[in-house]
mmCIF file of C-alpha atoms in Angstrom:
data_model
loop_
_atom_site.group_PDB
_atom_site.id
_atom_site.type_symbol
_atom_site.label_atom_id
_atom_site.label_comp_id
_atom_site.label_asym_id
_atom_site.label_seq_id
_atom_site.Cartn_x
_atom_site.Cartn_y
_atom_site.Cartn_z
ATOM 1 C CA MET A 325 0.000 0.000 0.000
ATOM 2 C CA VAL A 326 2.872 2.328 0.863
ATOM 3 C CA TYR A 327 4.510 1.715 -2.547
ATOM 4 C CA ARG A 328 1.210 2.268 -4.299
ATOM 5 C CA PHE A 329 0.748 5.521 -2.389
ATOM 6 C CA PHE A 330 4.219 6.785 -3.338
ATOM 7 C CA GLY A 331 3.631 5.653 -6.922
ATOM 8 C CA LEU A 332 0.469 7.696 -7.133
ATOM 9 C CA LEU A 333 2.235 10.628 -5.506
ATOM 10 C CA LEU A 334 5.063 10.513 -8.066
ATOM 11 C CA CYS A 335 2.576 10.251 -10.943
ATOM 12 C CA SER A 336 0.724 13.265 -9.588
ATOM 13 C CA TYR A 337 4.002 15.171 -9.257
ATOM 14 C CA PHE A 338 5.037 14.514 -12.850
ATOM 15 C CA LEU A 339 1.523 15.313 -14.125
ATOM 16 C CA ILE A 340 1.445 18.649 -12.286
ATOM 17 C CA ASN A 341 4.953 19.498 -13.470
ATOM 18 C CA SER A 342 4.025 18.731 -17.056
ATOM 19 C CA LEU A 343 0.961 20.985 -16.796
ATOM 20 C CA PHE A 344 3.020 23.851 -15.404
ATOM 21 C CA ALA A 345 5.650 23.266 -18.063
ATOM 22 C CA SER A 346 3.084 23.491 -20.813
ATOM 23 C CA ALA A 347 1.700 26.625 -19.168
ATOM 24 C CA ASP A 348 5.212 28.090 -19.022
ATOM 25 C CA SER A 349 5.815 27.339 -22.678
ATOM 26 C CA SER A 350 2.477 28.934 -23.519
ATOM 27 C CA ASP A 351 3.446 31.978 -21.484
ATOM 28 C CA ASN A 352 6.726 32.134 -23.361
ATOM 29 C CA VAL A 353 4.873 32.290 -26.664
ATOM 30 C CA GLN A 354 2.602 35.050 -25.381
ATOM 31 C CA SER A 355 5.460 36.954 -23.806
ATOM 32 C CA ASP A 356 6.994 37.897 -27.160
ATOM 33 C CA PRO A 357 4.143 39.500 -29.145
ATOM 34 C CA ALA A 358 6.462 41.924 -30.924
ATOM 35 C CA SER A 359 7.802 39.246 -33.260
ATOM 36 C CA GLN A 360 4.265 38.100 -34.076
ATOM 37 C CA TRP A 361 3.166 41.684 -34.797
ATOM 38 C CA ALA A 362 6.235 42.251 -36.974
ATOM 39 C CA GLU A 363 5.453 39.101 -38.947
ATOM 40 C CA ALA A 364 1.792 40.062 -39.332
ATOM 41 C CA TYR A 365 2.727 43.584 -40.385
ATOM 42 C CA ALA A 366 5.233 42.298 -42.927
ATOM 43 C CA SER A 367 2.572 40.103 -44.537
ATOM 44 C CA ALA A 368 -0.153 42.796 -44.501
ATOM 45 C CA SER A 369 -1.630 44.072 -47.757
ATOM 46 C CA ALA A 370 -4.138 46.743 -48.718
ATOM 47 C CA VAL A 371 -7.792 45.713 -48.828
ATOM 48 C CA ASN A 372 -9.822 47.039 -51.741
ATOM 49 C CA ILE A 373 -13.547 47.105 -52.452
ATOM 50 C CA PRO A 374 -14.036 44.544 -55.262
ATOM 51 C CA ARG A 375 -14.659 45.855 -58.791
ATOM 52 C CA THR A 376 -14.062 49.455 -57.673
ATOM 53 C CA ARG A 377 -11.900 52.078 -59.360
ATOM 54 C CA GLN A 378 -11.136 55.675 -58.444
ATOM 55 C CA PHE A 379 -10.923 58.563 -60.900
ATOM 56 C CA THR A 380 -10.125 62.268 -60.668
ATOM 57 C CA LEU A 381 -12.622 64.506 -62.469
ATOM 58 C CA LYS A 382 -12.202 68.255 -62.912
ATOM 59 C CA ASP A 383 -14.594 71.095 -62.191
ATOM 60 C CA GLY A 384 -12.615 74.024 -63.530
ATOM 61 C CA ARG A 385 -9.575 74.265 -61.280
ATOM 62 C CA ARG A 386 -11.101 71.938 -58.716
ATOM 63 C CA ASP A 387 -10.341 68.204 -58.723
ATOM 64 C CA TYR A 388 -12.724 65.647 -57.235
ATOM 65 C CA GLN A 389 -12.169 61.971 -56.521
ATOM 66 C CA VAL A 390 -14.944 59.751 -57.817
ATOM 67 C CA MET A 391 -15.198 56.038 -56.948
ATOM 68 C CA ILE A 392 -17.098 53.673 -59.248
ATOM 69 C CA LYS A 393 -18.075 50.124 -58.304
ATOM 70 C CA LEU A 394 -19.410 47.766 -60.975
ATOM 71 C CA PRO A 395 -21.994 45.019 -60.339
ATOM 72 C CA LYS A 396 -20.872 41.435 -59.869
ATOM 73 C CA ASP A 397 -22.132 40.246 -63.260
ATOM 74 C CA TYR A 398 -21.169 43.364 -65.241
ATOM 75 C CA GLN A 399 -18.471 41.632 -67.317
ATOM 76 C CA GLN A 400 -20.484 38.475 -67.973
ATOM 77 C CA ASN A 401 -23.759 40.206 -68.773
ATOM 78 C CA SER A 402 -22.310 42.227 -71.640
ATOM 79 C CA THR A 403 -25.572 43.510 -73.129
ATOM 80 C CA HIS A 404 -27.295 44.633 -69.941
ATOM 81 C CA HIS A 405 -27.583 48.324 -68.975
ATOM 82 C CA TYR A 406 -27.538 49.091 -65.248
ATOM 83 C CA PRO A 407 -29.102 51.703 -62.972
ATOM 84 C CA VAL A 408 -26.585 54.096 -61.418
ATOM 85 C CA ILE A 409 -26.666 55.241 -57.791
ATOM 86 C CA TYR A 410 -24.844 58.580 -57.408
ATOM 87 C CA MET A 411 -23.757 59.339 -53.832
ATOM 88 C CA THR A 412 -22.250 62.279 -51.970
ATOM 89 C CA ASP A 413 -19.586 61.970 -49.215
ATOM 90 C CA ALA A 414 -17.716 59.232 -51.073
ATOM 91 C CA MET A 415 -15.380 57.888 -48.381
ATOM 92 C CA TYR A 416 -18.318 57.315 -46.038
ATOM 93 C CA SER A 417 -21.142 56.414 -48.385
ATOM 94 C CA MET A 418 -19.281 53.973 -50.647
ATOM 95 C CA GLN A 419 -18.271 51.753 -47.745
ATOM 96 C CA VAL A 420 -21.760 51.781 -46.227
ATOM 97 C CA VAL A 421 -23.717 51.261 -49.443
ATOM 98 C CA SER A 422 -21.291 48.751 -50.948
ATOM 99 C CA GLY A 423 -21.437 46.640 -47.792
ATOM 100 C CA ALA A 424 -25.196 46.954 -47.315
ATOM 101 C CA THR A 425 -26.059 46.011 -50.908
ATOM 102 C CA ARG A 426 -23.465 43.274 -51.415
ATOM 103 C CA PHE A 427 -25.621 40.338 -50.315
ATOM 104 C CA PRO A 428 -29.008 41.429 -51.741
ATOM 105 C CA MET A 429 -27.479 42.399 -55.104
ATOM 106 C CA ASN A 430 -25.158 39.403 -55.410
ATOM 107 C CA SER A 431 -27.997 37.019 -54.505
ATOM 108 C CA ASN A 432 -30.403 38.696 -56.965
ATOM 109 C CA MET A 433 -32.772 39.810 -54.230
ATOM 110 C CA MET A 434 -32.137 43.353 -55.457
ATOM 111 C CA HIS A 435 -31.492 44.604 -58.976
ATOM 112 C CA GLN A 436 -27.774 45.145 -59.469
ATOM 113 C CA ALA A 437 -26.594 48.714 -59.957
ATOM 114 C CA ILE A 438 -23.432 50.712 -60.578
ATOM 115 C CA LEU A 439 -22.337 52.680 -57.496
ATOM 116 C CA VAL A 440 -20.779 56.110 -58.052
ATOM 117 C CA ALA A 441 -19.501 57.968 -54.982
ATOM 118 C CA ILE A 442 -18.421 61.593 -55.401
ATOM 119 C CA GLY A 443 -15.800 62.807 -52.959
ATOM 120 C CA TYR A 444 -14.632 66.224 -51.813
ATOM 121 C CA GLN A 445 -12.338 68.615 -53.624
ATOM 122 C CA LYS A 446 -8.793 67.266 -53.505
ATOM 123 C CA GLY A 447 -6.455 69.285 -51.335
ATOM 124 C CA SER A 448 -9.217 70.807 -49.220
ATOM 125 C CA LYS A 449 -10.541 69.738 -45.874
ATOM 126 C CA GLY A 450 -13.644 67.597 -46.242
ATOM 127 C CA ALA A 451 -15.820 69.875 -44.135
ATOM 128 C CA SER A 452 -15.034 72.995 -46.148
ATOM 129 C CA SER A 453 -15.661 71.260 -49.482
ATOM 130 C CA ARG A 454 -18.942 69.619 -48.511
ATOM 131 C CA ILE A 455 -20.357 72.694 -46.735
ATOM 132 C CA ARG A 456 -19.564 74.851 -49.753
ATOM 133 C CA ASP A 457 -20.758 72.330 -52.380
ATOM 134 C CA TYR A 458 -23.897 70.952 -50.722
ATOM 135 C CA THR A 459 -25.550 74.160 -49.506
ATOM 136 C CA PRO A 460 -27.919 75.966 -51.908
ATOM 137 C CA SER A 461 -27.734 79.470 -50.419
ATOM 138 C CA HIS A 462 -25.117 81.765 -48.906
ATOM 139 C CA ASP A 463 -25.431 82.063 -45.146
ATOM 140 C CA PRO A 464 -23.060 84.769 -43.830
ATOM 141 C CA SER A 465 -23.332 83.429 -40.281
ATOM 142 C CA TRP A 466 -21.082 80.494 -41.245
ATOM 143 C CA LYS A 467 -17.310 80.822 -41.010
ATOM 144 C CA LEU A 468 -16.818 78.463 -43.963
ATOM 145 C CA ASN A 469 -17.996 79.273 -47.469
ATOM 146 C CA THR A 470 -21.539 78.236 -48.324
ATOM 147 C CA GLY A 471 -23.946 78.427 -51.219
ATOM 148 C CA GLU A 472 -22.280 76.700 -54.196
ATOM 149 C CA ALA A 473 -24.742 73.833 -54.648
ATOM 150 C CA LYS A 474 -25.725 75.146 -58.091
ATOM 151 C CA ARG A 475 -22.138 74.819 -59.323
ATOM 152 C CA HIS A 476 -21.757 71.366 -57.798
ATOM 153 C CA VAL A 477 -24.989 70.126 -59.401
ATOM 154 C CA HIS A 478 -23.696 71.372 -62.765
ATOM 155 C CA PHE A 479 -20.482 69.408 -62.131
ATOM 156 C CA ILE A 480 -22.495 66.247 -61.414
ATOM 157 C CA ARG A 481 -24.775 66.801 -64.414
ATOM 158 C CA ASP A 482 -22.198 67.971 -66.969
ATOM 159 C CA THR A 483 -19.069 66.034 -65.927
ATOM 160 C CA VAL A 484 -19.689 63.084 -63.616
ATOM 161 C CA MET A 485 -22.799 61.664 -65.267
ATOM 162 C CA PRO A 486 -21.489 61.964 -68.864
ATOM 163 C CA PHE A 487 -18.212 60.320 -67.771
ATOM 164 C CA VAL A 488 -20.072 57.355 -66.285
ATOM 165 C CA GLU A 489 -22.433 57.072 -69.245
ATOM 166 C CA HIS A 490 -19.525 57.164 -71.719
ATOM 167 C CA HIS A 491 -17.488 54.440 -70.032
ATOM 168 C CA TYR A 492 -20.177 52.080 -68.726
ATOM 169 C CA ARG A 493 -23.468 50.540 -69.803
ATOM 170 C CA VAL A 494 -26.003 52.712 -68.019
ATOM 171 C CA ASP A 495 -29.797 52.716 -67.828
ATOM 172 C CA THR A 496 -30.270 56.486 -67.863
ATOM 173 C CA GLN A 497 -33.951 56.096 -66.963
ATOM 174 C CA GLN A 498 -33.022 54.874 -63.477
ATOM 175 C CA ASN A 499 -30.441 57.368 -62.278
ATOM 176 C CA THR A 500 -30.610 57.615 -58.489
ATOM 177 C CA PHE A 501 -29.335 60.331 -56.155
ATOM 178 C CA MET A 502 -28.388 59.484 -52.583
ATOM 179 C CA GLY A 503 -27.248 62.030 -50.012
ATOM 180 C CA ASN A 504 -27.167 62.283 -46.242
ATOM 181 C CA SER A 505 -27.313 65.318 -43.927
ATOM 182 C CA LEU A 506 -26.082 68.240 -46.063
ATOM 183 C CA GLY A 507 -26.026 65.722 -48.910
ATOM 184 C CA GLY A 508 -29.730 65.164 -48.275
ATOM 185 C CA LEU A 509 -30.216 68.933 -48.444
ATOM 186 C CA LEU A 510 -28.424 68.915 -51.806
ATOM 187 C CA GLY A 511 -30.777 66.200 -53.055
ATOM 188 C CA ALA A 512 -33.817 68.225 -51.996
ATOM 189 C CA TYR A 513 -32.366 71.220 -53.851
ATOM 190 C CA ILE A 514 -31.973 69.122 -57.023
ATOM 191 C CA LEU A 515 -35.552 67.913 -56.703
ATOM 192 C CA LEU A 516 -36.757 71.519 -56.571
ATOM 193 C CA GLU A 517 -34.484 72.988 -59.250
ATOM 194 C CA GLN A 518 -33.897 70.072 -61.653
ATOM 195 C CA PRO A 519 -36.413 67.353 -60.744
ATOM 196 C CA THR A 520 -35.881 65.348 -63.950
ATOM 197 C CA LEU A 521 -32.120 64.980 -63.439
ATOM 198 C CA PHE A 522 -32.727 61.834 -61.375
ATOM 199 C CA ALA A 523 -35.546 59.313 -61.434
ATOM 200 C CA HIS A 524 -35.019 58.303 -57.791
ATOM 201 C CA TYR A 525 -33.952 60.125 -54.632
ATOM 202 C CA VAL A 526 -32.810 58.654 -51.311
ATOM 203 C CA LEU A 527 -32.538 61.559 -48.868
ATOM 204 C CA GLY A 528 -31.093 60.740 -45.470
ATOM 205 C CA SER A 529 -31.585 63.151 -42.565
ATOM 206 C CA PRO A 530 -31.789 66.202 -44.857
ATOM 207 C CA SER A 531 -30.425 69.340 -43.180
ATOM 208 C CA LEU A 532 -33.472 71.428 -44.037
ATOM 209 C CA TRP A 533 -32.685 73.680 -41.045
ATOM 210 C CA PHE A 534 -29.848 75.300 -43.031
ATOM 211 C CA ASP A 535 -30.120 79.073 -43.545
ATOM 212 C CA ASN A 536 -33.247 79.364 -41.402
ATOM 213 C CA LYS A 537 -35.037 76.651 -43.421
ATOM 214 C CA LEU A 538 -34.829 78.706 -46.609
ATOM 215 C CA LEU A 539 -35.078 75.719 -48.958
ATOM 216 C CA LEU A 540 -38.101 74.370 -47.089
ATOM 217 C CA GLN A 541 -39.762 77.774 -47.490
ATOM 218 C CA GLN A 542 -39.011 77.712 -51.204
ATOM 219 C CA PHE A 543 -40.721 74.339 -51.471
ATOM 220 C CA ILE A 544 -43.773 75.704 -49.647
ATOM 221 C CA GLN A 545 -43.943 78.710 -51.978
ATOM 222 C CA GLY A 546 -43.366 77.092 -55.339
ATOM 223 C CA PHE A 547 -43.424 73.303 -55.413
ATOM 224 C CA ASN A 548 -47.133 72.850 -56.146
ATOM 225 C CA GLN A 549 -46.834 75.137 -59.186
ATOM 226 C CA MET A 550 -44.149 72.956 -60.765
ATOM 227 C CA PRO A 551 -45.089 70.805 -63.787
ATOM 228 C CA ALA A 552 -45.740 67.065 -63.435
ATOM 229 C CA ILE A 553 -42.890 65.206 -61.712
ATOM 230 C CA SER A 554 -42.210 61.526 -62.269
ATOM 231 C CA ALA A 555 -39.912 60.311 -59.510
ATOM 232 C CA LYS A 556 -39.585 58.137 -56.448
ATOM 233 C CA VAL A 557 -38.443 59.917 -53.280
ATOM 234 C CA PHE A 558 -37.419 58.117 -50.079
ATOM 235 C CA ILE A 559 -36.806 60.141 -46.918
ATOM 236 C CA GLY A 560 -35.112 58.586 -43.895
ATOM 237 C CA ILE A 561 -34.756 60.304 -40.523
ATOM 238 C CA GLY A 562 -33.654 59.130 -37.092
ATOM 239 C CA GLU A 563 -36.250 59.191 -34.333
ATOM 240 C CA LEU A 564 -33.778 61.073 -32.114
ATOM 241 C CA GLU A 565 -32.992 63.821 -34.634
ATOM 242 C CA ARG A 566 -34.792 66.326 -32.465
ATOM 243 C CA PRO A 567 -34.020 68.246 -29.238
ATOM 244 C CA PRO A 568 -32.290 67.552 -26.928
ATOM 245 C CA TYR A 569 -30.300 65.210 -29.212
ATOM 246 C CA THR A 570 -29.574 67.665 -32.036
ATOM 247 C CA HIS A 571 -27.125 70.539 -32.323
ATOM 248 C CA ASP A 572 -28.690 73.985 -31.897
ATOM 249 C CA LYS A 573 -32.037 72.325 -31.124
ATOM 250 C CA HIS A 574 -32.767 71.485 -34.770
ATOM 251 C CA GLN A 575 -36.189 69.878 -35.274
ATOM 252 C CA MET A 576 -35.036 67.567 -38.044
ATOM 253 C CA VAL A 577 -37.821 64.991 -37.627
ATOM 254 C CA ALA A 578 -40.495 67.676 -37.862
ATOM 255 C CA ASP A 579 -38.719 69.258 -40.844
ATOM 256 C CA ALA A 580 -38.537 65.918 -42.674
ATOM 257 C CA GLN A 581 -42.204 65.250 -42.011
ATOM 258 C CA ALA A 582 -43.136 68.759 -43.224
ATOM 259 C CA PHE A 583 -41.051 68.176 -46.361
ATOM 260 C CA TYR A 584 -42.843 64.883 -46.972
ATOM 261 C CA GLN A 585 -46.237 66.576 -46.604
ATOM 262 C CA ILE A 586 -45.252 69.264 -49.119
ATOM 263 C CA LEU A 587 -44.222 66.615 -51.645
ATOM 264 C CA GLN A 588 -47.391 64.659 -50.975
ATOM 265 C CA SER A 589 -49.516 67.722 -51.777
ATOM 266 C CA HIS A 590 -48.172 67.964 -55.337
ATOM 267 C CA PRO A 591 -50.654 66.905 -58.070
ATOM 268 C CA SER A 592 -48.108 64.367 -59.330
ATOM 269 C CA ALA A 593 -48.261 62.569 -55.979
ATOM 270 C CA LYS A 594 -52.038 62.411 -56.204
ATOM 271 C CA MET A 595 -51.747 60.985 -59.732
ATOM 272 C CA GLY A 596 -49.249 58.387 -58.521
ATOM 273 C CA ILE A 597 -46.337 59.376 -60.741
ATOM 274 C CA LEU A 598 -44.531 61.020 -57.805
ATOM 275 C CA GLN A 599 -44.117 58.161 -55.328
ATOM 276 C CA LEU A 600 -43.080 58.929 -51.781
ATOM 277 C CA LYS A 601 -42.008 57.114 -48.663
ATOM 278 C CA ILE A 602 -40.769 58.333 -45.289
ATOM 279 C CA LEU A 603 -39.122 56.206 -42.616
ATOM 280 C CA VAL A 604 -38.591 57.376 -39.029
ATOM 281 C CA ILE A 605 -35.860 55.085 -37.706
ATOM 282 C CA SER A 606 -36.442 53.950 -34.135
ATOM 283 C CA GLU A 607 -33.795 54.945 -31.556
ATOM 284 C CA ALA A 608 -31.456 56.387 -34.222
ATOM 285 C CA ASP A 609 -29.754 59.749 -33.915
ATOM 286 C CA HIS A 610 -28.054 61.732 -36.694
ATOM 287 C CA SER A 611 -24.867 59.669 -36.534
ATOM 288 C CA MET A 612 -26.694 56.330 -36.780
ATOM 289 C CA ALA A 613 -29.542 56.802 -39.251
ATOM 290 C CA PHE A 614 -27.834 56.720 -42.654
ATOM 291 C CA PRO A 615 -27.046 52.982 -43.021
ATOM 292 C CA THR A 616 -30.695 52.125 -42.324
ATOM 293 C CA THR A 617 -31.881 54.870 -44.671
ATOM 294 C CA ALA A 618 -29.575 53.580 -47.402
ATOM 295 C CA ILE A 619 -30.607 49.928 -47.361
ATOM 296 C CA HIS A 620 -34.322 50.594 -46.842
ATOM 297 C CA GLY A 621 -34.353 53.253 -49.539
ATOM 298 C CA LEU A 622 -32.506 51.131 -52.093
ATOM 299 C CA SER A 623 -34.597 48.080 -51.250
ATOM 300 C CA TRP A 624 -37.758 50.122 -51.878
ATOM 301 C CA LEU A 625 -36.358 51.203 -55.244
ATOM 302 C CA PHE A 626 -34.596 48.070 -56.489
ATOM 303 C CA LYS A 627 -35.980 45.040 -54.665
ATOM 304 C CA ARG A 628 -36.915 42.269 -57.075
ATOM 305 C CA ALA A 629 -40.533 41.131 -57.125
ATOM 306 C CA HIS A 630 -41.013 37.470 -56.226
#
């Protein structure tokens, strides 16, 4: 019995030692992360969005980066012409929209489309370029320049769209505009000033508060007198885009709802050729609403019927 006891004791000793040894060796591996990081860094490579190219297009002396992503079957389906979705705020919107549409488009749950994301003027800070280019009126209370939306729309119409249509197979009857925040304001401005430029509009959290709601007032004064409009307009707004969650107490939800009511009052809406939809996104603030606006808006426009 004594020998058996000592035998068990020795076995236990060697077992415990082996466990600690393996733990020590594991600790030794973990204790030198620098070599692992160096190896991982050395093998790292840039990650690109598939089928996406970037171009520089000129607006006079201004250069803009424009990213274009082609549909999955673009090369194989050589006779098909595709809708184009034109987006503002390229570095943000391309990543969101490309990711959100990848599965539904690749699985044919949604009609495939060409994505075109228009960036800011090269060499300028993003904020200064977008505030200048996306605002339709000059507001002297701003430190940065404002009020050059008309020029930027001409750049989109006369440079970006012809470039895309020249190089790719495009269904010009389904051009779509997508913008968020000040980009949504720009889309509303296009709808008022050049409503036939796009067939579809996805307007996320439009900053209709800009310049004391001047654009909203212009809609109230003149939209009903405009000729017949054939378009689909989707408006998305976060439920929390209202005080106390907004800067300067902007009532963005109320503004979006008022904008929707103005559009709904147009004779074209009553005839059914101006189709409208508004989505108030539960629990979303201004920083969160756009991805939901994007996928719901594009699904409404391009979802395949089953």
